[in-house]
Short mmCIF file of C-alpha atoms and ligand atoms in Angstrom, two decimals:
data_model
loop_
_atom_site.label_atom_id
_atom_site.label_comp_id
_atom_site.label_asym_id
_atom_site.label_seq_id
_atom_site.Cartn_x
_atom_site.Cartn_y
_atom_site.Cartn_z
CA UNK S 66 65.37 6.38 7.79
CA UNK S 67 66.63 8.40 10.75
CA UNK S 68 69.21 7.53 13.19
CA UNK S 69 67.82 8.42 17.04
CA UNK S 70 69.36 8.70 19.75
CA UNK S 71 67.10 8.22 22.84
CA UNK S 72 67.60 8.62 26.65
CA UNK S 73 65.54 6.88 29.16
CA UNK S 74 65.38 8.51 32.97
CA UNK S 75 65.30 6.71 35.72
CA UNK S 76 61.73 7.11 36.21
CA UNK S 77 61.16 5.54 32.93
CA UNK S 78 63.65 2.30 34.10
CA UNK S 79 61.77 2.54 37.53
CA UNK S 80 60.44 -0.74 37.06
CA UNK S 81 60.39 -4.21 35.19
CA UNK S 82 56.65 -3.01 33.75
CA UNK S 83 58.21 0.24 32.78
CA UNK S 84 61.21 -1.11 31.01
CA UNK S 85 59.10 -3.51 29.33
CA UNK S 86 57.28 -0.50 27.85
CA UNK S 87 60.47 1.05 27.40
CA UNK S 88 61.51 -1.87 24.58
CA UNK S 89 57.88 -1.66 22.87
CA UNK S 90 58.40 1.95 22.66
CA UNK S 91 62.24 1.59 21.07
CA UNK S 92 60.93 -1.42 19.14
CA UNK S 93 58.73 0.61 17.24
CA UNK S 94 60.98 3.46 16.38
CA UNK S 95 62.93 0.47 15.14
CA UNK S 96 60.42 -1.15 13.25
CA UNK S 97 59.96 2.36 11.07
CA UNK S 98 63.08 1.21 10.28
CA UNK S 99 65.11 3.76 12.27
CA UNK S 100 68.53 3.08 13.56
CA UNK S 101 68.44 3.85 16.98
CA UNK S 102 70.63 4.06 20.06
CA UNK S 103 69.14 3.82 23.70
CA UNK S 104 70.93 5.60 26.76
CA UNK S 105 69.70 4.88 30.32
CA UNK S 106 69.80 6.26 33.85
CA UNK S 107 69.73 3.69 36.51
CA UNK S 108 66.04 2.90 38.04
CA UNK S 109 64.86 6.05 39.98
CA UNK S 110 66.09 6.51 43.68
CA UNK S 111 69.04 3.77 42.67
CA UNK S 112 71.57 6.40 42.49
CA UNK S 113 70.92 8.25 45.99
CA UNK S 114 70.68 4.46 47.63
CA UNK S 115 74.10 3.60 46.32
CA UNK S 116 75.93 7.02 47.24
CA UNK S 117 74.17 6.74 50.66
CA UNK S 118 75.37 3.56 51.12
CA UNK S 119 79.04 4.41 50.21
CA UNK S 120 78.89 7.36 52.60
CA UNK S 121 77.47 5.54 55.19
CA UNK S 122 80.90 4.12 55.37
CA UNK S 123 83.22 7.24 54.77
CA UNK S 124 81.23 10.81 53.91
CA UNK S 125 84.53 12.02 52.87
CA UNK S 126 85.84 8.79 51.22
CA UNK S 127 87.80 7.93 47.85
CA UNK S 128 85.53 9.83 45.20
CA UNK S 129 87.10 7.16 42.52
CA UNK S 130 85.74 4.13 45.01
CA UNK S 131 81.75 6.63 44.94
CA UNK S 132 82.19 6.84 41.38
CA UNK S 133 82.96 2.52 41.24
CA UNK S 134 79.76 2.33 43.36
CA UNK S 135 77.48 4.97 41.34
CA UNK S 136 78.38 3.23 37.90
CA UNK S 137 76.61 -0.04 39.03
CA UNK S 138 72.92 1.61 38.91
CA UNK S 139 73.06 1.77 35.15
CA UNK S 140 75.00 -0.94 34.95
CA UNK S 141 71.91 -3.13 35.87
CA UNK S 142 69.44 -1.24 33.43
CA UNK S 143 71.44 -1.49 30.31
CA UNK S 144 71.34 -5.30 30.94
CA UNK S 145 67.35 -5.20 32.01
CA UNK S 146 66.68 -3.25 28.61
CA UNK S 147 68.71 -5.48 26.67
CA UNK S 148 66.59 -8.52 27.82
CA UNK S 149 63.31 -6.77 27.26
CA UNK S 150 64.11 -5.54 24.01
CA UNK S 151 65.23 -9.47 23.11
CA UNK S 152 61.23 -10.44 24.26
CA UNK S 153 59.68 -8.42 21.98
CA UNK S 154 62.24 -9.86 19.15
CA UNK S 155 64.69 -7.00 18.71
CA UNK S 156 68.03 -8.07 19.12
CA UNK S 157 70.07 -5.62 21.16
CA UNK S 158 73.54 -5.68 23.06
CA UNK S 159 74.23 -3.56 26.14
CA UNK S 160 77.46 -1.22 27.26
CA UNK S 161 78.84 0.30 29.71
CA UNK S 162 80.80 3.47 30.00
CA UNK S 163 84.17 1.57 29.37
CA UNK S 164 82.94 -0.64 26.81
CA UNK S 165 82.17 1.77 24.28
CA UNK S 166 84.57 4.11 25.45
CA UNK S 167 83.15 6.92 26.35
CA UNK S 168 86.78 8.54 27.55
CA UNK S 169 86.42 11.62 30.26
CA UNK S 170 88.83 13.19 32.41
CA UNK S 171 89.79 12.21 36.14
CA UNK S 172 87.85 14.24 37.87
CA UNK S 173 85.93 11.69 39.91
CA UNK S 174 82.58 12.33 40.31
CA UNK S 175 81.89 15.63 37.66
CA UNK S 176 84.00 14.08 34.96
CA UNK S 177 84.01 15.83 31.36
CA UNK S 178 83.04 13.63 28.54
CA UNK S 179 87.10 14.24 26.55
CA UNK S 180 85.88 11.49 23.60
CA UNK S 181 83.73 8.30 22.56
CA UNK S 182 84.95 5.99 20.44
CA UNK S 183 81.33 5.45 18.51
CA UNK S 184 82.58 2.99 15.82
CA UNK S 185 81.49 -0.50 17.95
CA UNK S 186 77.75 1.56 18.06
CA UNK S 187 77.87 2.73 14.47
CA UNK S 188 78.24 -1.24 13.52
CA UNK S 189 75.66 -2.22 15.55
CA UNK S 190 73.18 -0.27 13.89
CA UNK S 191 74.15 -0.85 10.44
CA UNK S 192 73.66 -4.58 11.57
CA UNK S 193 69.98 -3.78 13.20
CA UNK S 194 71.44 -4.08 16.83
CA UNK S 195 69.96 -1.83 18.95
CA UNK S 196 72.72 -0.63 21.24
CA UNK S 197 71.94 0.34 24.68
CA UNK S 198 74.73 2.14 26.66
CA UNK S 199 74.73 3.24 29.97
CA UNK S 200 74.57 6.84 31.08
CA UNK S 201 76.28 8.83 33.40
CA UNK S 202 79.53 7.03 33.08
CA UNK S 203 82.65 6.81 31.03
CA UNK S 204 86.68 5.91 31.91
CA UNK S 205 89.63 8.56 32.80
CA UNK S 206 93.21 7.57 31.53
CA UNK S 207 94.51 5.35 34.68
CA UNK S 208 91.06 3.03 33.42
CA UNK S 209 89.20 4.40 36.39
CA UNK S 210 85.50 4.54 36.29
CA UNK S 211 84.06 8.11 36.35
CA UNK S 212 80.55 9.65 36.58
CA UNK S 213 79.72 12.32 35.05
CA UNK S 214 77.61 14.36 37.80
CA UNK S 215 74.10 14.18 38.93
CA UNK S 216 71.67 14.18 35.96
CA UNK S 217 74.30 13.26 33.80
CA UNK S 218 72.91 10.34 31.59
CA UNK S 219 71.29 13.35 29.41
CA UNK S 220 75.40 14.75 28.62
CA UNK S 221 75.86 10.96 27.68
CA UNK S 222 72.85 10.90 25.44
CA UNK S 223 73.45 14.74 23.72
CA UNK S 224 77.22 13.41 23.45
CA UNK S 225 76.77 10.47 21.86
CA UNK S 226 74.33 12.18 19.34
CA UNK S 227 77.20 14.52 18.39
CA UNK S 228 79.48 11.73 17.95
CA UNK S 229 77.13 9.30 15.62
CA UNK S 230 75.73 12.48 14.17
CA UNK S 231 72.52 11.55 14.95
CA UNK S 232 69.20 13.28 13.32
CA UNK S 233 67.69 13.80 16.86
CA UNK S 234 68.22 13.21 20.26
CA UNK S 235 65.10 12.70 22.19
CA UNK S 236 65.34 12.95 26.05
CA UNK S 237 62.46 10.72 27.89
CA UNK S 238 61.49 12.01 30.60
CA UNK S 239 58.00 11.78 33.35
CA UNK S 240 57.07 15.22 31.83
CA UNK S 241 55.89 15.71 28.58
CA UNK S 242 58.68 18.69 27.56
CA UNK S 243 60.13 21.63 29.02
CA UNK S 244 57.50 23.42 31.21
CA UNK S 245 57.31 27.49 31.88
CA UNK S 246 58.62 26.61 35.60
CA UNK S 247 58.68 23.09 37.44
CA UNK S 248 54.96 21.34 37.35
CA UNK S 249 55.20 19.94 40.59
CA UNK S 250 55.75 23.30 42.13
CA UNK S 251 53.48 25.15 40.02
CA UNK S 252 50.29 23.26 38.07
CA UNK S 253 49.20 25.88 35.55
CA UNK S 254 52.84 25.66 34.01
CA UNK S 255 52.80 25.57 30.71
CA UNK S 256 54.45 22.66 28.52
CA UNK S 257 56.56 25.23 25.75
CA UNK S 258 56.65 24.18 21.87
CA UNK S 259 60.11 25.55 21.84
CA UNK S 260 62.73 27.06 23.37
CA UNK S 261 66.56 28.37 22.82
CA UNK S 262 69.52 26.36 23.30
CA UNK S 263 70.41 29.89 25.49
CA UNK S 264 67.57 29.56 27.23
CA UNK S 265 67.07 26.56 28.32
CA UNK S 266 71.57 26.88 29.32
CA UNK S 267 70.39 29.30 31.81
CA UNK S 268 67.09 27.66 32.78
CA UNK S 269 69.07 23.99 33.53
CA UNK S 270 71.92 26.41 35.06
CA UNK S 271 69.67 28.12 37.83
CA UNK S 272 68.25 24.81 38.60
CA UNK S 273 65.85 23.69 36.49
CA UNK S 274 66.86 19.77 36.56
CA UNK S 275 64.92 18.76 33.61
CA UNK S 276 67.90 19.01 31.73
CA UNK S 277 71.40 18.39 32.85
CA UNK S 278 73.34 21.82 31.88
CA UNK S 279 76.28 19.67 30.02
CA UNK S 280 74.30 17.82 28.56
CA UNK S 281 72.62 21.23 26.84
CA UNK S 282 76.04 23.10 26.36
CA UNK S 283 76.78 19.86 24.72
CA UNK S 284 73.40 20.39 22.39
CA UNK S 285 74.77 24.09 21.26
CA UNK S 286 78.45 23.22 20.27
CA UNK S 287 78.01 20.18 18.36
CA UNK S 288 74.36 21.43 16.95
CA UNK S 289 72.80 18.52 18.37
CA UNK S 290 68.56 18.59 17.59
CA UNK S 291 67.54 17.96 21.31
CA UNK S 292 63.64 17.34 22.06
CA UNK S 293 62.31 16.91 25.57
CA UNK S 294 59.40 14.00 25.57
CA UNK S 295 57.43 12.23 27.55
CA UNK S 296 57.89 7.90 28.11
CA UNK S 297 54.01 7.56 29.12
CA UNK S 298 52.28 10.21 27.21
CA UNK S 299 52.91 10.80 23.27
CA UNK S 300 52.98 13.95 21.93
CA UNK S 301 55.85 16.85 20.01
CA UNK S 302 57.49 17.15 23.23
CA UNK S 303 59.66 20.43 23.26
CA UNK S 304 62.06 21.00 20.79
CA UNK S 305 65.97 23.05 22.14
CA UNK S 306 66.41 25.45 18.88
CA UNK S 307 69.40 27.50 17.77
CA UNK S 308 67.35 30.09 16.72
CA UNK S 309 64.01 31.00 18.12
CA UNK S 310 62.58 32.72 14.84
CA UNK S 311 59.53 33.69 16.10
CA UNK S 312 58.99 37.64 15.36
CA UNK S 313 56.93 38.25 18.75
CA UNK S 314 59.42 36.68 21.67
CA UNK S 315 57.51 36.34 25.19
CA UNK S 316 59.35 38.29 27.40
CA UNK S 317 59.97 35.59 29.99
CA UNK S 318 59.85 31.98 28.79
CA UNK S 319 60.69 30.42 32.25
CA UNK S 320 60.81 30.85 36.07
CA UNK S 321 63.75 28.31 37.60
CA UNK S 322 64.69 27.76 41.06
CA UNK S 323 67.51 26.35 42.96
CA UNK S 324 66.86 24.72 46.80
CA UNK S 325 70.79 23.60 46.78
CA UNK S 326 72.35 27.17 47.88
CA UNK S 327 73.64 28.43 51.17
CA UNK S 328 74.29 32.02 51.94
CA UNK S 329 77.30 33.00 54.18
CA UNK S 330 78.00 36.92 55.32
CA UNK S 331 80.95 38.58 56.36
CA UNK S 332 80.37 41.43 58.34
CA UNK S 333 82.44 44.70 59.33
CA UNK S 334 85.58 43.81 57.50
CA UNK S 335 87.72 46.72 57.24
CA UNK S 336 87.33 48.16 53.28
CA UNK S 337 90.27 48.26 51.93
CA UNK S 338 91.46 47.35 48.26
CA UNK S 339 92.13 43.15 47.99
CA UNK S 340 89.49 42.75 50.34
CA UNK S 341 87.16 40.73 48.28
CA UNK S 342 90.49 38.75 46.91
CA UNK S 343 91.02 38.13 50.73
CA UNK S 344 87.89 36.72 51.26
CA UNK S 345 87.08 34.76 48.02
CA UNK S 346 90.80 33.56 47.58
CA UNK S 347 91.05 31.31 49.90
CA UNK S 348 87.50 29.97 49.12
CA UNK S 349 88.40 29.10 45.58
CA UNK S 350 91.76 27.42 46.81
CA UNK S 351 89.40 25.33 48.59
CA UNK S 352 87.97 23.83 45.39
CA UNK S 353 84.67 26.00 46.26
CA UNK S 354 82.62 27.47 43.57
CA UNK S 355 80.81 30.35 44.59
CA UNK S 356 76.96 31.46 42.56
CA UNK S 357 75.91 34.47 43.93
CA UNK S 358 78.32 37.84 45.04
CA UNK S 359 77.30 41.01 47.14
CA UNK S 360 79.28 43.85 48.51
CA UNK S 361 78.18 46.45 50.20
CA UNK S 362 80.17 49.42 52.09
CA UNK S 363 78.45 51.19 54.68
CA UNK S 364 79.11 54.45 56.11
CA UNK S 365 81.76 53.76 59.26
CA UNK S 366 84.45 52.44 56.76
CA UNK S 367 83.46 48.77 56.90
CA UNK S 368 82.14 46.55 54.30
CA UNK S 369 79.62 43.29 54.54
CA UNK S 370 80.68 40.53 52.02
CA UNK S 371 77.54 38.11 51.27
CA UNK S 372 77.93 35.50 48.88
CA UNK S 373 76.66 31.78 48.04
CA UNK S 374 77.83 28.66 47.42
CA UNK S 375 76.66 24.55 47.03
CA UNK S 376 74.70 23.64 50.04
CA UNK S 377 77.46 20.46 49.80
CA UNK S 378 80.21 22.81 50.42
CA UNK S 379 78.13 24.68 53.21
CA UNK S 380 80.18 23.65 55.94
CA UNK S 381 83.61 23.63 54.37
CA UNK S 382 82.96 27.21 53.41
CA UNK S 383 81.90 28.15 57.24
CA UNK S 384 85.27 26.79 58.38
CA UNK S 385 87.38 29.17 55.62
CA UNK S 386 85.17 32.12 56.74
CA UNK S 387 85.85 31.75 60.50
CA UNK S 388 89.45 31.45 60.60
CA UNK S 389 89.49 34.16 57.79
CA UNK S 390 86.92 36.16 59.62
CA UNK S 391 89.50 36.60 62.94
CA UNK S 392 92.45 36.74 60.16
CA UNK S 393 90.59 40.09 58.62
CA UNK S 394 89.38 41.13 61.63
CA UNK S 395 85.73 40.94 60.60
CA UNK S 396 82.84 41.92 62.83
CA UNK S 397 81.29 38.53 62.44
CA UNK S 398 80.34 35.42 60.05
CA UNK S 399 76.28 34.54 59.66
CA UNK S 400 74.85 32.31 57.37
CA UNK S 401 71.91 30.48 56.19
CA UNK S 402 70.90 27.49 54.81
CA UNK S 403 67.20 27.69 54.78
CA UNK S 404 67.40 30.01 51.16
CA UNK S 405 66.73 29.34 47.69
CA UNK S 406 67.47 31.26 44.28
CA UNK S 407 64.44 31.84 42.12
CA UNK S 408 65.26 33.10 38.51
CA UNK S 409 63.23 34.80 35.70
CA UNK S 410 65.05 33.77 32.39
CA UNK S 411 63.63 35.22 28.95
CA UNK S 412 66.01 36.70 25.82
CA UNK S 413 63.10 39.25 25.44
CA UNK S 414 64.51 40.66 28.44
CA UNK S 415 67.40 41.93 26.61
CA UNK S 416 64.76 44.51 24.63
CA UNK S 417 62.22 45.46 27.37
CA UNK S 418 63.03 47.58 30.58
CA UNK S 419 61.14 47.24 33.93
CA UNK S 420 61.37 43.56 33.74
CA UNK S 421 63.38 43.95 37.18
CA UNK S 422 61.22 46.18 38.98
CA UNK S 423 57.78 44.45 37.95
CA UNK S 424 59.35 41.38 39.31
CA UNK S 425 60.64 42.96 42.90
CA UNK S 426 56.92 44.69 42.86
CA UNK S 427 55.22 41.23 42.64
CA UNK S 428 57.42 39.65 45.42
CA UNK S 429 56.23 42.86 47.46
CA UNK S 430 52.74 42.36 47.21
CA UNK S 431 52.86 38.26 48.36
CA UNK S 432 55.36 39.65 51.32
CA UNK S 433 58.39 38.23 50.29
CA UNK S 434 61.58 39.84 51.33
CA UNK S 435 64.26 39.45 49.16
CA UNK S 436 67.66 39.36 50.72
CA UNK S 437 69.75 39.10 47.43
CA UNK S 438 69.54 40.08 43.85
CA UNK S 439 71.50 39.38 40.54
CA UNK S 440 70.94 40.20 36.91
CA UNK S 441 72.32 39.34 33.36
CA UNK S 442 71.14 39.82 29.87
CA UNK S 443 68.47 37.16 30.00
CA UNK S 444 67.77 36.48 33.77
CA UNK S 445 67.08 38.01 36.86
CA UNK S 446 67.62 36.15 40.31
CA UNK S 447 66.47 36.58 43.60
CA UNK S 448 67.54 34.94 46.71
CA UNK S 449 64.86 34.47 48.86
CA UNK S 450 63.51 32.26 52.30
CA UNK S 451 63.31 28.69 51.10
CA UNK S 452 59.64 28.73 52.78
CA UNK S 453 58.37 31.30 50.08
CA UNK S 454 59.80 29.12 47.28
CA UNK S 455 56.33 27.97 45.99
CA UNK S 456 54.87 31.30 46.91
CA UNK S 457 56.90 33.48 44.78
CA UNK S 458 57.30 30.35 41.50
CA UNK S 459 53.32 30.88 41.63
CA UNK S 460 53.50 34.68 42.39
CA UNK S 461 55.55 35.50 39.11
CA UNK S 462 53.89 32.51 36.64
CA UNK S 463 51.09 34.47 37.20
CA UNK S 464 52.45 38.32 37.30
CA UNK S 465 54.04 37.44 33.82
CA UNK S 466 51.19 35.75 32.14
CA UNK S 467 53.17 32.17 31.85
CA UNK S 468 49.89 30.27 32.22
CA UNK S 469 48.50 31.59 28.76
CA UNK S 470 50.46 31.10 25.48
CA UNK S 471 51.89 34.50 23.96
CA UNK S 472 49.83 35.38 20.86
CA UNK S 473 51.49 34.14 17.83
P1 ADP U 731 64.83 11.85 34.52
O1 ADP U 731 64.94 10.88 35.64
O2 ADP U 731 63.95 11.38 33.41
O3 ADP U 731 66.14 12.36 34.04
P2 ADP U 731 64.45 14.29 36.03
O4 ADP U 731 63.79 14.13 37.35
O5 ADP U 731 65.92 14.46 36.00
O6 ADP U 731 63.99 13.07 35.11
O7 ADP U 731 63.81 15.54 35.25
C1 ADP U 731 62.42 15.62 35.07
C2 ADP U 731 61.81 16.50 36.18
O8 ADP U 731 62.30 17.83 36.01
C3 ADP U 731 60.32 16.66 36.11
O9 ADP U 731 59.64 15.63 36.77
C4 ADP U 731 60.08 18.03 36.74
O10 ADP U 731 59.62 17.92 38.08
C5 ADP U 731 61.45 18.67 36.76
N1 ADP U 731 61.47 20.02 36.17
C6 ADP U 731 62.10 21.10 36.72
N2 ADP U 731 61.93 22.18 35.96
C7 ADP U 731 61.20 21.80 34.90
C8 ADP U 731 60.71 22.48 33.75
N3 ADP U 731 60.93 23.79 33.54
N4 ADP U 731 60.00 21.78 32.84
C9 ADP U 731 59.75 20.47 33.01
N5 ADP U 731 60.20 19.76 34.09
C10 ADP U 731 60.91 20.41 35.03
N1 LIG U 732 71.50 7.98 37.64
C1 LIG U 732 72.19 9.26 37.65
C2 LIG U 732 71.56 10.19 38.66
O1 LIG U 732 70.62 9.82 39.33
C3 LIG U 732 72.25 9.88 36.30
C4 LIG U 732 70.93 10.26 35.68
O2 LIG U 732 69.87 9.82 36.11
O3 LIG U 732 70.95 11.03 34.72
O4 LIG U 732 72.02 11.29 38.81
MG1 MG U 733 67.48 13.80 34.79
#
C-alpha cells in the first residue's frame, strides 16, 4: 500500500464529465487500497477569466485583492471533486489553501510555499478519506490569501508530497509525459521514458509549461518521485530521476521555447566602467527581472546594451530605459516584442563540442536570423523572430534526431 499524491490540471477539471472521470480514476487507486491525496487546478481557462475580470477593473490594482479573486477557481473544483468522488462511494472532504495550511510568504501573486501543516491530511487518509486540496494557493502571515504563480497547482502537489512523504507524486496532465519539445508545436515529438530532475529545471525554466519550475526545484530538494501522466490515456507516463543512469546519454533530450520575452537595446552609450550597473540598476530597483544579457563595444568608443525581460514588464522597462537613455546620453532605445527564446537543453552537452555551431548551422539553412545567443553547461538559447518559432522547434527536432529514440 502506497500513499499517492496526485494533481489534476485544469484540463482534466474542464468539465462535470471530466471530473466525474477524474473520481473513477482516484477511486480506483483507492480501491488498490492506496492512500491517496488529490490536488486540483481550477477548470481550464477559469484562471485567465477571473484575472481578466479583476483587471478589467484596475490593471494595476491590489495584487492581495487578484490573488482573493484567483483563489476562487480551485476553490470550486475541490468542492466539484469532492461530490463526484461521494457518487461513486468514496468518501472524501475538500480544502483550501488556508484550511490545511499550506503557509507561504506575502508576496502576492508568486508566493513561496514557507510550510504545510499536513497532519489534518495525514488523518484523513489513515481514516480512508480521500483529501482533495486546492492548488495554487496557500495563506501569508497577516491571513491573506496568496497564489502561488501561474502553473502553480503542480508546486502544491510536489510540496505536499514532500511533506506527507509520499511514495509518488503523479502530475495529470492532457499529455501523456514529458515530450522532446511541445506536441502542439511539433507532432513527431517524442513522449521521453525519463528524464533528470536538472533537466527537466532547465526545460520548465526556458518555458516549457508542462511543469511549473517550483514545483520541480521542489521535486530535487525534498527527493520527491515525480511522474508526468496522462488523465485520458493510461500508460508509464515520464518519470523526473535524480540520476539518469543510462551509460549512452542523448546529447539533447529537449528543445523549449519561451513566447513571453521582450527585447529592449540601448544604443551608443558612452563605454565606460559602471555602465552596465547604470543601466541594469535601476531596472532591478524596479522589481524587474531580466533573462537574457548582451554587450557589445564597437569601434568609436560606444557600447550597445541588449537585454530581455517578461513581456509583463515590457512597458515598465521602456519607461526606465528612456529616461535613463537621455540620463547616459545614449544614442537611442529600440525594442521588440514580436521575439521568442528557443533553447536546446541536454547534460550530454557538457561532454560533446560543436553542439553550438551545429545548432546556429541548422537555423542557417531554414533562414532564420538569430539576433541573440546564450549558453550554459546544459543549454543553448537563441533569441529569435517570434514568426520562426515553429520553424526553427521543427528545424532542430529534426537536425538532432529527437524524433527517433537514442539506441539503448
Ligand atoms: P495542466 O493544466 O494539466 O497543468 P498545462 O497546460 O499546464 O496542463 O501543461 C500541459 C501542456 O504543456 C501540454 O498540453 C503541452 O502543450 C505543453 N508542453 C510544453 N512543453 C512540453 C513538453 N516538453 N512535453 C509535454 N508537454 C509540453
Ligand atoms: N489555475 C492556476 C493557473 O491557471 C494554477 C494551475 O493550473 O496550476 O495558473
Ligand atoms: Mg500546468
Amino acid at each position: 500500500m502506497a500513499l499517492i499524491v496526485q494533481k489534476y490540471g485544469g484540463t482534466s477539471m474542464g468539465s462535470v464529465e471530466r471530473i466525474e472521470h477524474v473520481a473513477r480514476k482516484v477511486a480506483s487507486w483507492h480501491g488498490q487500497g492506496h492512500q491517496v491525496v488529490v490536488v486540483v487546478s481550477a477548470m481550464s481557462g477559469e484562471t485567465d477569466r477571473l484575472l481578466k475580470l479583476a483587471k478589467s477593473i484596475d490593471p494595476r490594482g491590489s495584487q492581495r485583492e487578484f490573488d482573493q479573486i484567483a483563489a476562487t477557481g480551485e476553490q470550486v473544483t475541490i468542492g466539484l471533486l469532492a461530490l463526484a468522488l461521494g457518487k461513486v462511494g468514496v468518501s472524501a472532504r475538500s480544502y483550501t489553501g488556508w484550511q490545511v495550511p499550506i503557509r507561504t510568504d506575502g508576496s502576492h501573486m508568486k508566493a513561496r510555499i514557507q510550510e504545510i501543516d499536513a497532519e489534518r491530511l495525514r488523518s484523513d487518509c489513515e481514516a480512508g478519506i480521500v483529501p482533495v486540496v486546492a492548488g495554487f494557493q496557500g495563506i501569508c502571515d497577516d491571513n491573506s490569501v496568496t497564489t502561488l504563480g501561474r502553473g502553480g497547482s503542480d508546486t502544491t502537489g510536489v510540496a505536499l508530497a514532500a511533506a506527507l512523504k509520499a511514495d509518488e507524486c503523479q502530475i495529470y496532465t492532457d499529455v501523456d509525459g514529458v515530450y522532446t519539445t511541445d506536441p502542439r508545436v511539433e507532432p513527431k515529438a517524442r513522449r521521453l521514458d525519463h528524464i533528470t530532475f536538472e533537466e527537466m529545471l532547465e526545460l520548465a525554466s526556458l518555458g516549457s509549461k508542462v511543469l511549473q519550475i517550483r514545483s520541480v526545484e521542489f521535486a530535487g530538494k525534498y527527493k520527491v518521485p515525480l511522474r508526468v501522466l496522462s488523465t485520458f490515456v493510461d500508460g508509464p507516463g515520464t518519470l523526473i530521476t535524480l540520476e539518469d543512469n543510462k551509460m549512452e546519454e542523448p546529447l539533447i533530450s529537449g528543445i523549449a521555447f519561451n513566447r513571453d520575452e521582450a527585447q529592449i537595446t540601448m544604443s551608443g552609450v558612452p563605454d565606460r566602467p559602471g555602465i552596465a550597473a547604470a543601466i541594469l540598476g535601476p531596472v532591478g530597483e524596479a522589481n524587474i527581472e531580466v533573462d537574457m544579457i548582451v554587450q557589445n563595444v564597437g569601434g568609436d568608443g560606444a557600447t550597445d546594451f541588449t537585454f530581455t525581460v517578461h513581456r509583463n514588464d515590457y512597458e515598465r522597462t521602456l519607461e526606465v530605459m528612456s529616461r535613463l537613455g537621455a540620463e547616459l546620453g545614449a544614442k537611442g532605445v529600440a525594442s521588440a516584442t514580436d521575439i521568442v527564446k528557443v533553447s536546446l537543453v541536454g547534460v550530454g552537452m557538457r561532454s560533446h563540442a560543436g553542439i553550438a555551431s551545429k545548432m546556429f548551422k541548422a537555423l542557417a539553412a531554414a533562414g532564420i536570423n538569430i539576433r541573440m545567443i546564450s549558453t550554459s553547461e546544459i543549454k543553448i538559447s537563441v533569441v529569435i523572430e517570434e514568426m520562426y518559432l515553429e520553424l526553427a522547434v521543427r528545424t532542430l527536432h529534426k537536425a538532432f534526431g529527437l524524433e527517433t529514440a537514442p539506441a539503448a
